[in-house]
mmCIF file of C-alpha atoms in Angstrom:
data_model
loop_
_atom_site.group_PDB
_atom_site.id
_atom_site.type_symbol
_atom_site.label_atom_id
_atom_site.label_comp_id
_atom_site.label_asym_id
_atom_site.label_seq_id
_atom_site.Cartn_x
_atom_site.Cartn_y
_atom_site.Cartn_z
ATOM 1 C CA MET A 145 28.052 70.211 -3.631
ATOM 2 C CA GLY A 146 28.801 73.862 -5.194
ATOM 3 C CA GLY A 147 29.359 74.379 -8.790
ATOM 4 C CA CYS A 148 32.678 73.805 -10.711
ATOM 5 C CA THR A 149 35.080 76.562 -11.080
ATOM 6 C CA SER A 150 38.311 76.798 -12.977
ATOM 7 C CA VAL A 151 41.288 76.030 -11.437
ATOM 8 C CA ALA A 152 44.524 78.443 -11.971
ATOM 9 C CA LEU A 153 47.315 76.350 -13.429
ATOM 10 C CA SER A 154 49.547 79.486 -13.556
ATOM 11 C CA PRO A 155 48.734 83.143 -13.971
ATOM 12 C CA THR A 156 48.138 82.817 -17.496
ATOM 13 C CA SER A 157 46.257 79.369 -17.974
ATOM 14 C CA SER A 158 43.367 77.773 -16.084
ATOM 15 C CA SER A 159 42.291 74.358 -16.618
ATOM 16 C CA GLU A 160 38.413 73.507 -17.435
ATOM 17 C CA CYS A 161 36.661 71.391 -14.962
ATOM 18 C CA SER A 162 36.276 67.612 -15.806
ATOM 19 C CA GLU A 163 32.987 65.393 -15.675
ATOM 20 C CA PRO A 164 31.982 64.039 -12.705
ATOM 21 C CA LEU A 165 33.157 60.780 -11.459
ATOM 22 C CA ALA A 166 30.725 58.071 -10.063
ATOM 23 C CA LEU A 167 32.749 56.105 -7.950
ATOM 24 C CA VAL A 168 30.812 52.671 -6.569
ATOM 25 C CA VAL A 169 31.892 50.318 -3.960
ATOM 26 C CA THR A 170 31.413 46.541 -4.972
ATOM 27 C CA GLY A 171 31.332 43.399 -2.811
ATOM 28 C CA VAL A 172 28.545 44.713 -0.399
ATOM 29 C CA PHE A 173 26.184 41.889 -1.402
ATOM 30 C CA PRO A 174 26.373 38.262 -2.488
ATOM 31 C CA PRO A 175 26.670 37.955 -6.096
ATOM 32 C CA PRO A 176 24.171 38.108 -8.681
ATOM 33 C CA SER A 177 24.091 35.221 -11.325
ATOM 34 C CA LEU A 178 24.260 35.955 -15.662
ATOM 35 C CA SER A 179 23.240 33.874 -17.934
ATOM 36 C CA ALA A 180 22.402 33.643 -21.649
ATOM 37 C CA GLN A 181 18.629 32.786 -22.758
ATOM 38 C CA ARG A 182 19.229 30.329 -25.452
ATOM 39 C CA SER A 183 23.131 30.691 -25.886
ATOM 40 C CA PRO A 184 26.008 32.449 -25.032
ATOM 41 C CA VAL A 185 27.188 31.984 -28.892
ATOM 42 C CA VAL A 186 25.272 34.220 -31.346
ATOM 43 C CA GLU A 187 25.682 34.325 -34.985
ATOM 44 C CA ALA A 188 26.604 37.938 -36.650
ATOM 45 C CA GLY A 189 23.455 40.154 -37.008
ATOM 46 C CA GLY A 190 21.724 38.411 -34.291
ATOM 47 C CA ARG A 191 20.256 38.763 -30.914
ATOM 48 C CA VAL A 192 20.807 37.240 -27.611
ATOM 49 C CA THR A 193 19.389 38.441 -23.922
ATOM 50 C CA LEU A 194 21.013 38.117 -20.726
ATOM 51 C CA SER A 195 19.898 37.570 -17.550
ATOM 52 C CA CYS A 196 21.010 38.852 -14.266
ATOM 53 C CA SER A 197 19.083 37.522 -11.586
ATOM 54 C CA SER A 198 19.595 37.577 -7.399
ATOM 55 C CA GLU A 199 18.070 35.693 -4.606
ATOM 56 C CA THR A 200 19.109 38.768 -2.305
ATOM 57 C CA ALA A 201 19.735 41.907 -4.196
ATOM 58 C CA SER A 202 16.916 44.160 -5.450
ATOM 59 C CA GLY A 203 16.532 47.599 -7.349
ATOM 60 C CA THR A 204 19.139 48.100 -9.912
ATOM 61 C CA PHE A 205 21.734 45.813 -11.952
ATOM 62 C CA HIS A 206 24.445 46.772 -14.110
ATOM 63 C CA LEU A 207 26.120 44.680 -16.875
ATOM 64 C CA LEU A 208 29.483 44.908 -17.633
ATOM 65 C CA LYS A 209 31.848 44.047 -20.398
ATOM 66 C CA GLU A 210 35.673 43.234 -18.789
ATOM 67 C CA ASP A 211 37.738 45.026 -21.497
ATOM 68 C CA GLY A 212 35.685 48.455 -19.944
ATOM 69 C CA ALA A 213 35.461 50.117 -23.145
ATOM 70 C CA ASP A 214 31.672 50.588 -23.087
ATOM 71 C CA PRO A 215 30.065 52.333 -20.195
ATOM 72 C CA PRO A 216 28.000 49.736 -18.250
ATOM 73 C CA LEU A 217 24.446 49.273 -18.664
ATOM 74 C CA HIS A 218 21.768 49.726 -16.296
ATOM 75 C CA MET A 219 18.478 48.507 -15.606
ATOM 76 C CA GLU A 220 16.098 48.335 -12.655
ATOM 77 C CA GLN A 221 14.297 45.484 -11.932
ATOM 78 C CA ARG A 222 10.348 45.786 -12.038
ATOM 79 C CA PRO A 223 8.688 44.807 -8.389
ATOM 80 C CA SER A 224 7.345 41.654 -8.715
ATOM 81 C CA PHE A 225 6.912 38.436 -6.356
ATOM 82 C CA GLU A 226 9.557 36.311 -8.282
ATOM 83 C CA ARG A 227 13.292 36.034 -8.039
ATOM 84 C CA PRO A 228 14.430 39.956 -8.642
ATOM 85 C CA GLN A 229 15.626 39.410 -12.504
ATOM 86 C CA VAL A 230 16.569 41.775 -15.419
ATOM 87 C CA LEU A 231 16.833 40.813 -19.003
ATOM 88 C CA PHE A 232 19.361 42.608 -21.193
ATOM 89 C CA PRO A 233 19.014 42.986 -24.682
ATOM 90 C CA VAL A 234 22.186 42.561 -26.852
ATOM 91 C CA GLY A 235 22.138 43.077 -30.421
ATOM 92 C CA PRO A 236 22.051 43.148 -33.293
ATOM 93 C CA VAL A 237 25.593 41.595 -32.422
ATOM 94 C CA ASN A 238 28.932 42.058 -34.403
ATOM 95 C CA ALA A 239 32.743 41.465 -33.407
ATOM 96 C CA SER A 240 32.952 44.286 -30.920
ATOM 97 C CA HIS A 241 30.127 42.321 -28.660
ATOM 98 C CA ARG A 242 32.377 39.344 -28.211
ATOM 99 C CA GLY A 243 33.938 39.199 -24.865
ATOM 100 C CA THR A 244 33.219 38.713 -21.225
ATOM 101 C CA TYR A 245 30.257 40.123 -19.124
ATOM 102 C CA ARG A 246 29.689 40.358 -15.433
ATOM 103 C CA CYS A 247 26.664 41.700 -14.053
ATOM 104 C CA TYR A 248 26.160 43.381 -10.335
ATOM 105 C CA GLY A 249 23.225 44.661 -8.377
ATOM 106 C CA SER A 250 22.232 47.205 -6.039
ATOM 107 C CA SER A 251 19.744 48.498 -4.007
ATOM 108 C CA SER A 252 17.808 51.394 -4.924
ATOM 109 C CA SER A 253 18.574 52.921 -1.369
ATOM 110 C CA TYR A 254 22.143 52.906 -2.118
ATOM 111 C CA PRO A 255 23.088 53.051 -5.561
ATOM 112 C CA GLN A 256 26.576 53.116 -5.167
ATOM 113 C CA GLN A 257 27.119 49.788 -3.057
ATOM 114 C CA TRP A 258 27.351 47.130 -5.531
ATOM 115 C CA SER A 259 27.377 43.462 -4.765
ATOM 116 C CA GLU A 260 30.088 41.123 -5.646
ATOM 117 C CA PRO A 261 30.651 40.570 -9.675
ATOM 118 C CA SER A 262 28.728 37.745 -11.053
ATOM 119 C CA ASP A 263 30.867 34.773 -12.224
ATOM 120 C CA PRO A 264 32.112 35.668 -15.868
ATOM 121 C CA LEU A 265 30.014 34.973 -18.976
ATOM 122 C CA HIS A 266 31.631 34.853 -21.944
ATOM 123 C CA LEU A 267 29.781 36.194 -24.826
ATOM 124 C CA GLY A 268 31.061 34.228 -28.845
ATOM 125 C CA VAL A 269 29.998 35.598 -32.360
ATOM 126 C CA THR A 270 30.252 33.469 -35.256
ATOM 127 C CA GLY A 271 30.266 34.328 -38.575
ATOM 128 C CA GLY A 272 29.844 37.956 -40.436
ATOM 129 C CA PHE A 273 33.374 38.883 -40.596
#
């Protein structure tokens, strides 16, 4: 694709180019599973590891918080003979980490095609407010 050029809105003004928007298709693969190592309830200032794994997908896993305020986290699964899995370290946690998370998987061959979402995981944060 070529570079972006300004778009004329009128004879005296033009619009700047926007940032590129990456589009993904979900539901292509079966969903991965998402779990919290130790507990999904964490003391403020503590740390938790969210584990995303799949029986079928390998490649990259994507962790999204449902409110959409933060960009998704992406992590490539390292080749192994075990069940494909990635660990997302979270923390030190604060009130902004509280919420519902889901993970998706995608293959390295087709990074814009994601799996169905995992079941939701609610992360609770206690104390320190």
